[in-house]
Short mmCIF file of C-alpha atoms in Angstrom, two decimals:
data_model
loop_
_atom_site.label_atom_id
_atom_site.label_comp_id
_atom_site.label_asym_id
_atom_site.label_seq_id
_atom_site.Cartn_x
_atom_site.Cartn_y
_atom_site.Cartn_z
CA MET A 17 -48.72 193.40 -69.26
CA ASN A 18 -50.56 192.48 -65.96
CA SER A 19 -47.99 192.26 -63.37
CA ASP A 20 -49.13 188.89 -61.76
CA LEU A 21 -48.78 187.28 -65.05
CA VAL A 22 -45.33 188.50 -65.28
CA LEU A 23 -44.38 187.13 -61.98
CA ARG A 24 -45.99 183.90 -62.56
CA PHE A 25 -44.11 183.35 -65.88
CA GLY A 26 -40.94 184.59 -64.33
CA ALA A 27 -41.38 181.76 -61.58
CA GLY A 28 -42.42 179.26 -64.00
CA ALA A 29 -39.57 179.80 -66.34
CA LYS A 30 -36.98 179.82 -63.66
CA ILE A 31 -38.20 176.37 -62.32
CA PHE A 32 -38.24 175.10 -66.03
CA ALA A 33 -34.77 176.20 -66.53
CA VAL A 34 -33.57 174.66 -63.22
CA SER A 35 -35.12 171.29 -64.17
CA LEU A 36 -33.93 171.62 -67.81
CA PHE A 37 -30.36 172.30 -66.49
CA ALA A 38 -30.52 169.18 -64.16
CA ILE A 39 -31.67 166.91 -67.15
CA VAL A 40 -28.76 168.30 -69.33
CA LEU A 41 -26.25 168.01 -66.82
CA SER A 42 -27.35 164.46 -66.14
CA LEU A 43 -27.02 163.42 -69.65
CA ILE A 44 -23.52 164.74 -69.70
CA VAL A 45 -22.57 162.92 -66.41
CA PHE A 46 -24.29 159.62 -67.86
CA GLY A 47 -22.44 160.23 -71.11
CA ILE A 48 -19.04 160.20 -69.35
CA PHE A 49 -20.34 157.14 -67.36
CA VAL A 50 -20.88 154.96 -70.55
CA ALA A 51 -17.67 156.40 -72.35
CA LEU A 52 -15.54 155.00 -69.60
CA SER A 53 -17.23 151.61 -70.15
CA GLY A 54 -16.22 151.88 -73.68
CA VAL A 55 -19.38 152.71 -75.33
CA ASN A 56 -19.95 155.79 -77.62
CA PRO A 57 -22.55 158.11 -75.67
CA LEU A 58 -24.03 159.40 -79.05
CA ASP A 59 -24.88 155.77 -79.95
CA VAL A 60 -26.57 155.54 -76.56
CA TYR A 61 -28.72 158.55 -76.86
CA ASP A 62 -29.79 157.48 -80.46
CA LEU A 63 -30.81 154.25 -79.40
CA MET A 64 -32.73 155.80 -76.32
CA TYR A 65 -34.55 158.05 -78.53
CA MET A 66 -35.35 155.28 -81.08
CA GLY A 67 -36.44 152.91 -78.17
CA ALA A 68 -38.61 155.69 -76.69
CA PHE A 69 -40.05 157.61 -79.39
CA GLY A 70 -38.71 156.41 -82.76
CA SER A 71 -41.68 154.50 -83.85
CA TRP A 72 -45.45 154.01 -83.12
CA PHE A 73 -44.20 150.63 -81.22
CA SER A 74 -41.93 152.70 -79.37
CA TRP A 75 -44.58 155.17 -78.34
CA GLN A 76 -46.96 152.74 -77.24
CA ASN A 77 -44.32 150.92 -75.17
CA THR A 78 -43.41 154.28 -73.63
CA LEU A 79 -47.08 155.23 -72.68
CA LEU A 80 -47.54 151.85 -71.35
CA ARG A 81 -44.55 152.52 -68.97
CA SER A 82 -45.88 156.10 -68.36
CA ALA A 83 -49.38 155.13 -66.99
CA PRO A 84 -48.47 153.84 -63.59
CA LEU A 85 -46.10 156.91 -63.37
CA LEU A 86 -48.68 159.52 -63.79
CA LEU A 87 -50.39 157.80 -60.64
CA THR A 88 -47.52 157.13 -58.55
CA ALA A 89 -46.08 160.71 -58.99
CA LEU A 90 -49.34 162.20 -57.58
CA CYS A 91 -48.85 160.16 -54.45
CA THR A 92 -45.72 162.51 -53.75
CA ALA A 93 -47.12 165.60 -55.76
CA LEU A 94 -50.48 166.24 -53.85
CA PRO A 95 -49.11 166.16 -50.42
CA ALA A 96 -46.31 168.39 -51.37
CA GLN A 97 -48.76 170.99 -51.87
CA MET A 98 -49.30 171.06 -48.14
CA GLY A 99 -45.46 170.93 -47.61
CA MET A 100 -45.35 167.12 -46.93
CA VAL A 101 -42.72 164.98 -48.64
CA ILE A 102 -44.33 161.63 -48.92
CA ILE A 103 -42.07 158.71 -50.48
CA GLY A 104 -44.32 155.95 -49.86
CA GLY A 105 -45.94 155.53 -53.36
CA GLU A 106 -44.37 152.06 -53.75
CA GLY A 107 -46.31 150.59 -50.80
CA ALA A 108 -49.56 152.37 -51.82
CA PHE A 109 -49.17 150.88 -55.24
CA VAL A 110 -48.30 147.41 -53.82
CA LEU A 111 -51.12 147.44 -51.42
CA GLY A 112 -53.46 148.78 -53.88
CA GLY A 113 -52.77 146.02 -56.35
CA LEU A 114 -53.16 143.32 -53.52
CA ALA A 115 -56.55 144.79 -52.48
CA ALA A 116 -57.70 144.89 -56.16
CA ALA A 117 -56.76 141.22 -56.70
CA ALA A 118 -58.58 140.02 -53.61
CA ALA A 119 -61.78 142.05 -54.42
CA GLY A 120 -61.49 140.77 -58.02
CA LEU A 121 -61.13 137.11 -57.10
CA LEU A 122 -63.85 137.27 -54.63
CA LEU A 123 -66.54 138.80 -56.98
CA SER A 124 -65.52 136.73 -59.97
CA ASP A 125 -66.10 133.64 -57.91
CA MET A 126 -69.56 134.86 -57.24
CA ASN A 127 -70.09 135.55 -60.97
CA ALA A 128 -70.71 139.18 -60.72
CA PRO A 129 -71.00 141.33 -63.67
CA ALA A 130 -67.68 142.34 -65.18
CA LEU A 131 -68.43 146.10 -64.58
CA ILE A 132 -69.29 145.46 -60.90
CA VAL A 133 -65.98 143.43 -60.53
CA GLN A 134 -63.88 146.25 -62.19
CA GLY A 135 -65.68 148.99 -60.15
CA VAL A 136 -65.05 147.35 -56.84
CA MET A 137 -61.51 146.59 -57.76
CA VAL A 138 -60.98 150.33 -58.43
CA ILE A 139 -62.57 151.17 -55.03
CA ALA A 140 -60.62 148.60 -53.10
CA GLY A 141 -57.48 149.63 -54.68
CA MET A 142 -57.69 153.37 -54.16
CA CYS A 143 -58.94 152.90 -50.53
CA ALA A 144 -56.23 150.54 -49.67
CA GLY A 145 -53.55 152.82 -51.19
CA GLY A 146 -55.33 155.88 -49.82
CA ALA A 147 -55.50 154.58 -46.19
CA ILE A 148 -51.76 153.76 -45.99
CA ILE A 149 -50.83 157.15 -47.11
CA ALA A 150 -53.36 158.89 -45.19
CA SER A 151 -52.00 157.03 -42.04
CA ALA A 152 -48.75 158.72 -42.72
CA GLY A 153 -50.42 161.99 -42.80
CA ALA A 154 -52.23 161.50 -39.60
CA LEU A 155 -49.19 160.58 -37.72
CA ARG A 156 -47.65 163.80 -38.76
CA HIS A 157 -50.38 165.93 -37.87
CA TRP A 158 -51.49 164.46 -34.56
CA ARG A 159 -48.14 162.76 -33.28
CA GLY A 160 -45.45 164.90 -35.17
CA VAL A 161 -44.00 161.90 -36.69
CA ASN A 162 -41.83 162.80 -39.78
CA GLU A 163 -43.99 161.64 -42.99
CA THR A 164 -41.25 160.98 -45.02
CA ILE A 165 -39.69 158.22 -42.68
CA SER A 166 -43.18 157.09 -41.73
CA SER A 167 -44.27 156.56 -45.43
CA LEU A 168 -40.99 154.89 -46.23
CA LEU A 169 -41.36 152.49 -43.44
CA LEU A 170 -45.06 151.87 -44.26
CA SER A 171 -43.90 150.97 -47.75
CA TYR A 172 -41.79 148.09 -46.43
CA ILE A 173 -44.64 146.98 -44.19
CA CYS A 174 -46.86 146.82 -47.48
CA ILE A 175 -44.48 144.73 -49.42
CA ALA A 176 -44.16 142.42 -46.45
CA VAL A 177 -47.95 142.09 -46.48
CA LEU A 178 -47.88 141.31 -50.07
CA ASN A 179 -45.20 138.57 -49.75
CA GLN A 180 -47.04 137.18 -46.75
CA MET A 181 -50.46 136.94 -48.55
CA VAL A 182 -49.30 135.61 -51.91
CA GLU A 183 -46.90 132.83 -50.38
CA GLY A 184 -49.79 132.15 -47.89
CA PRO A 185 -53.45 132.58 -47.49
CA MET A 186 -54.00 133.81 -51.16
CA ARG A 187 -51.50 131.60 -52.99
CA ASP A 188 -52.47 129.86 -56.03
CA PRO A 189 -51.24 126.13 -55.29
CA THR A 190 -50.15 125.89 -59.10
CA SER A 191 -47.68 128.84 -58.85
CA LEU A 192 -44.46 126.98 -58.03
CA ASN A 193 -41.65 129.21 -58.92
CA LYS A 194 -43.30 132.44 -58.42
CA PRO A 195 -45.86 132.36 -55.41
CA SER A 196 -48.96 134.52 -56.84
CA THR A 197 -52.45 134.84 -56.26
CA ARG A 198 -54.95 132.97 -58.62
CA ALA A 199 -55.25 134.67 -62.00
CA LEU A 200 -58.27 136.93 -62.69
CA PRO A 201 -60.78 135.77 -65.49
CA ASP A 202 -60.15 137.41 -68.78
CA TRP A 203 -63.74 138.98 -68.71
CA ALA A 204 -62.56 140.82 -65.58
CA MET A 205 -59.25 142.35 -67.01
CA LEU A 206 -59.22 145.79 -68.06
CA GLY A 207 -59.15 146.00 -72.08
CA ASN A 208 -56.92 148.18 -74.20
CA ILE A 209 -57.78 151.50 -75.88
CA PRO A 210 -59.58 150.89 -79.13
CA GLY A 211 -57.03 150.60 -82.07
CA MET A 212 -53.87 150.68 -79.77
CA ASP A 213 -51.95 148.15 -77.73
CA ILE A 214 -52.32 150.40 -74.67
CA HIS A 215 -54.36 149.65 -71.70
CA VAL A 216 -56.95 151.95 -70.42
CA GLY A 217 -54.84 152.69 -67.43
CA LEU A 218 -53.29 155.37 -69.32
CA ILE A 219 -56.63 157.27 -69.41
CA PHE A 220 -57.17 156.78 -65.92
CA GLY A 221 -53.81 158.38 -65.11
CA LEU A 222 -54.34 161.28 -67.60
CA LEU A 223 -57.80 162.23 -66.13
CA PHE A 224 -56.42 161.67 -62.50
CA CYS A 225 -53.75 164.28 -63.34
CA ILE A 226 -56.04 166.73 -64.87
CA VAL A 227 -58.53 166.50 -61.96
CA ALA A 228 -55.72 166.75 -59.55
CA TYR A 229 -54.68 170.03 -61.28
CA VAL A 230 -57.87 171.54 -61.23
CA LEU A 231 -58.76 170.48 -57.60
CA MET A 232 -55.46 171.99 -56.20
CA PHE A 233 -55.05 174.93 -58.43
CA HIS A 234 -58.68 176.07 -59.24
CA THR A 235 -60.98 175.38 -56.31
CA THR A 236 -61.42 176.69 -52.85
CA PHE A 237 -60.15 173.41 -51.43
CA GLY A 238 -57.06 173.57 -53.15
CA PHE A 239 -56.54 177.04 -52.28
CA ALA A 240 -57.14 176.08 -48.55
CA ALA A 241 -54.62 173.21 -48.95
CA ARG A 242 -51.95 175.21 -50.35
CA MET A 243 -52.45 177.86 -47.60
CA VAL A 244 -51.72 174.96 -45.04
CA GLY A 245 -48.65 174.28 -46.93
CA GLY A 246 -47.39 177.95 -46.84
CA ASN A 247 -48.20 178.67 -43.41
CA VAL A 248 -49.82 176.10 -40.89
CA ARG A 249 -50.14 178.80 -38.44
CA ALA A 250 -52.01 181.23 -40.70
CA ALA A 251 -54.28 178.62 -41.71
CA ARG A 252 -55.15 177.66 -38.25
CA MET A 253 -55.95 181.45 -37.45
CA ALA A 254 -57.98 181.82 -40.55
CA GLY A 255 -60.26 178.69 -39.24
CA LEU A 256 -59.15 176.39 -41.77
CA PRO A 257 -59.47 172.50 -40.66
CA VAL A 258 -55.85 171.71 -40.99
CA GLY A 259 -56.29 168.05 -39.81
CA ARG A 260 -59.16 167.21 -42.20
CA LEU A 261 -57.25 168.82 -45.15
CA VAL A 262 -54.27 166.76 -44.47
CA LEU A 263 -56.11 163.47 -44.26
CA VAL A 264 -57.93 164.21 -47.39
CA VAL A 265 -55.09 165.31 -49.63
CA THR A 266 -52.81 162.47 -48.39
CA PHE A 267 -55.72 160.06 -48.86
CA LEU A 268 -56.21 161.17 -52.43
CA GLY A 269 -52.53 160.87 -53.06
CA GLY A 270 -52.30 157.40 -52.00
CA ALA A 271 -55.41 156.63 -53.84
CA ALA A 272 -53.76 157.53 -56.95
CA ALA A 273 -50.84 155.13 -56.38
CA GLY A 274 -53.47 152.54 -55.10
CA LEU A 275 -55.25 152.90 -58.46
CA GLY A 276 -52.01 152.44 -60.28
CA GLY A 277 -51.60 149.16 -58.48
CA MET A 278 -55.04 147.94 -59.33
CA ILE A 279 -54.03 148.74 -62.96
CA GLU A 280 -50.88 146.82 -62.83
CA VAL A 281 -52.97 143.70 -61.61
CA ALA A 282 -56.01 144.12 -63.76
CA ALA A 283 -54.41 145.11 -66.94
CA VAL A 284 -50.79 143.86 -67.09
CA GLN A 285 -50.22 140.89 -64.64
CA GLY A 286 -53.70 139.59 -64.20
CA ARG A 287 -52.75 138.42 -60.72
CA ALA A 288 -50.87 139.62 -57.57
CA ASN A 289 -47.29 138.66 -57.01
CA ALA A 290 -43.90 139.98 -55.77
CA THR A 291 -43.16 141.63 -59.25
CA ILE A 292 -45.82 144.23 -58.67
CA ALA A 293 -43.25 145.91 -56.46
CA SER A 294 -41.14 146.75 -59.67
CA GLY A 295 -39.98 150.36 -58.54
CA TYR A 296 -43.05 152.50 -59.99
CA GLY A 297 -43.50 154.08 -56.68
CA LEU A 298 -39.91 155.05 -56.57
CA THR A 299 -39.45 156.61 -60.03
CA GLY A 300 -42.74 158.46 -59.40
CA ILE A 301 -41.03 160.42 -56.74
CA LEU A 302 -38.49 161.64 -59.40
CA VAL A 303 -41.23 162.52 -61.76
CA ALA A 304 -43.07 164.37 -58.96
CA PHE A 305 -39.76 166.38 -58.37
CA LEU A 306 -39.06 167.03 -61.82
CA ALA A 307 -42.64 168.35 -62.41
CA ARG A 308 -42.04 170.44 -59.36
CA GLN A 309 -45.32 169.03 -57.99
CA ASN A 310 -47.49 170.10 -60.42
CA PRO A 311 -50.02 167.49 -61.55
CA LEU A 312 -50.20 168.68 -64.78
CA ILE A 313 -46.53 168.95 -65.50
CA VAL A 314 -46.38 165.27 -64.28
CA ILE A 315 -47.82 164.17 -67.75
CA PRO A 316 -44.86 165.11 -69.98
CA VAL A 317 -42.45 164.19 -67.22
CA ALA A 318 -44.00 160.96 -66.88
CA ILE A 319 -43.95 160.31 -70.52
CA LEU A 320 -40.12 161.25 -70.72
CA LEU A 321 -39.06 158.91 -67.90
CA GLY A 322 -41.37 156.20 -69.34
CA GLY A 323 -39.39 156.65 -72.56
CA ILE A 324 -36.04 156.22 -70.83
CA ASP A 325 -37.26 153.18 -69.08
CA ALA A 326 -38.64 151.66 -72.35
CA SER A 327 -35.24 152.35 -74.12
CA GLY A 328 -33.48 150.03 -71.75
CA GLY A 329 -34.03 146.81 -73.64
CA LEU A 330 -32.96 148.30 -76.99
CA LEU A 331 -29.68 149.39 -75.36
CA GLN A 332 -29.22 145.90 -74.06
CA ARG A 333 -29.87 144.08 -77.40
CA ARG A 334 -27.78 146.50 -79.54
CA LEU A 335 -25.12 147.59 -77.34
CA ASP A 336 -24.90 144.70 -74.85
CA MET A 337 -25.38 147.17 -72.09
CA PRO A 338 -27.25 146.20 -68.85
CA ASP A 339 -31.07 146.76 -68.90
CA ALA A 340 -30.42 148.61 -65.64
CA SER A 341 -28.17 151.36 -67.30
CA VAL A 342 -31.24 153.50 -67.72
CA VAL A 343 -31.89 153.16 -63.79
CA VAL A 344 -28.46 154.80 -63.43
CA LEU A 345 -29.44 157.64 -65.41
CA GLN A 346 -32.65 158.14 -63.58
CA GLY A 347 -30.59 157.94 -60.30
CA ILE A 348 -28.02 160.70 -61.81
CA ILE A 349 -31.09 162.87 -62.72
CA PHE A 350 -32.48 162.74 -59.00
CA VAL A 351 -29.24 163.46 -57.25
CA ILE A 352 -28.60 166.36 -59.87
CA LEU A 353 -32.09 167.59 -59.24
CA LEU A 354 -31.76 167.80 -55.39
CA ALA A 355 -28.47 169.51 -55.80
CA SER A 356 -29.80 172.14 -58.11
CA GLU A 357 -32.42 173.06 -55.55
CA SER A 358 -29.67 174.35 -53.31
CA VAL A 359 -28.72 176.91 -56.01
CA GLN A 360 -31.84 177.78 -57.27
CA GLY A 361 -32.30 180.83 -55.30
CA ARG A 362 -28.71 181.76 -55.89
CA LEU A 363 -28.55 181.85 -59.81
CA ASN A 364 -30.30 184.80 -61.65
CA ILE A 365 -31.41 182.65 -64.27
CA LEU A 366 -33.91 184.96 -65.47
CA GLY A 367 -32.37 188.36 -64.47
CA TRP A 368 -33.83 190.15 -67.55
CA LEU A 369 -37.22 189.92 -65.89
CA PRO A 370 -38.54 193.34 -64.42
CA ARG A 371 -38.91 193.54 -60.94
CA ILE A 372 -42.88 194.01 -60.24
CA LYS A 373 -44.00 195.30 -57.00
CA PRO A 374 -46.84 193.71 -55.31
CA ARG A 375 -50.22 195.38 -55.81
CA THR A 376 -51.39 197.59 -52.87
CA SER A 377 -54.54 195.31 -52.26
CA THR A 378 -52.10 192.15 -52.13
CA VAL A 379 -49.72 194.06 -49.51
CA ALA A 380 -52.87 195.24 -47.60
CA ALA A 381 -54.14 191.70 -47.29
CA ALA A 382 -50.73 190.35 -46.23
CA LYS A 383 -50.66 192.97 -43.47
CA GLY A 384 -54.21 192.14 -42.42
CA ALA A 385 -53.22 188.31 -42.22
CA ASP A 386 -50.05 189.37 -39.99
#
């Protein structure tokens, strides 16, 4: 067997084993948590499965909740290829939704064609989300500001801007109890996938994940970006435009989350209000970490967590558990996943794999780079 394939399989299998271990251990801990509250954990897991994947209705509900997670996860996964930890997906999601609502209302008042309105909404959402995350990347590259902290703080700014706009200049006078913008006209809304009760935002999310995977792992641009993530000094010595790569990749990550916000406005809410900040950006961080920052693996992980989220209502109705119980499970998964990172290198999970020596050409290339 080709040595590179064996090494790649071994690395991938070890990553999968660690993620699986984190999920299984999280289910055990969550089971203890619900058992202490007087609920049978087996009943909980059975209802979670039924609420997520037990019927076609459950599947559609799961996929609906997975659509924004696909996009917000990319906001963390793409910059991570360059060694950056961006957690500002919630801010990009919110700002993208607000920008899309503003553009959609403006053009619909001008009686622009539906396709033009929807296209401009997509562009506005992606540009707004991309700009806010790219600013965090710029601060990191040119000013040395920690991108994790800056992206988090920028998220709070984005949410504050949303609240200010929907309660002020963009407020619909008829929205009394819940300040909102005016509703988008029905003809400007995104429709559903034919034959399904799932909006086309799911297709946007799937396509974005696939394109992002091809871009980062099968193009020279992606190779250059990952080289920057591996060793910035070596990338500069090789003549790579590090600053430009940082801006482009962070912009793409933010654009994905901004597109998710646009879809939330144009396919679900129909208007911008405070409910846009519903935590999709935060859950996207967990999706990205479980997927080990791989845009293709983001797809099944987002569906899994979307199913967990979709099952919360059924747990509330059948077992009288709080709807937020599934949020507890997500938090446990995240904590255990982070803890498992510290032991990943110490556990010989796949010790049966043969030790493969690097090829001579690879060693020579590494020495040449030094």
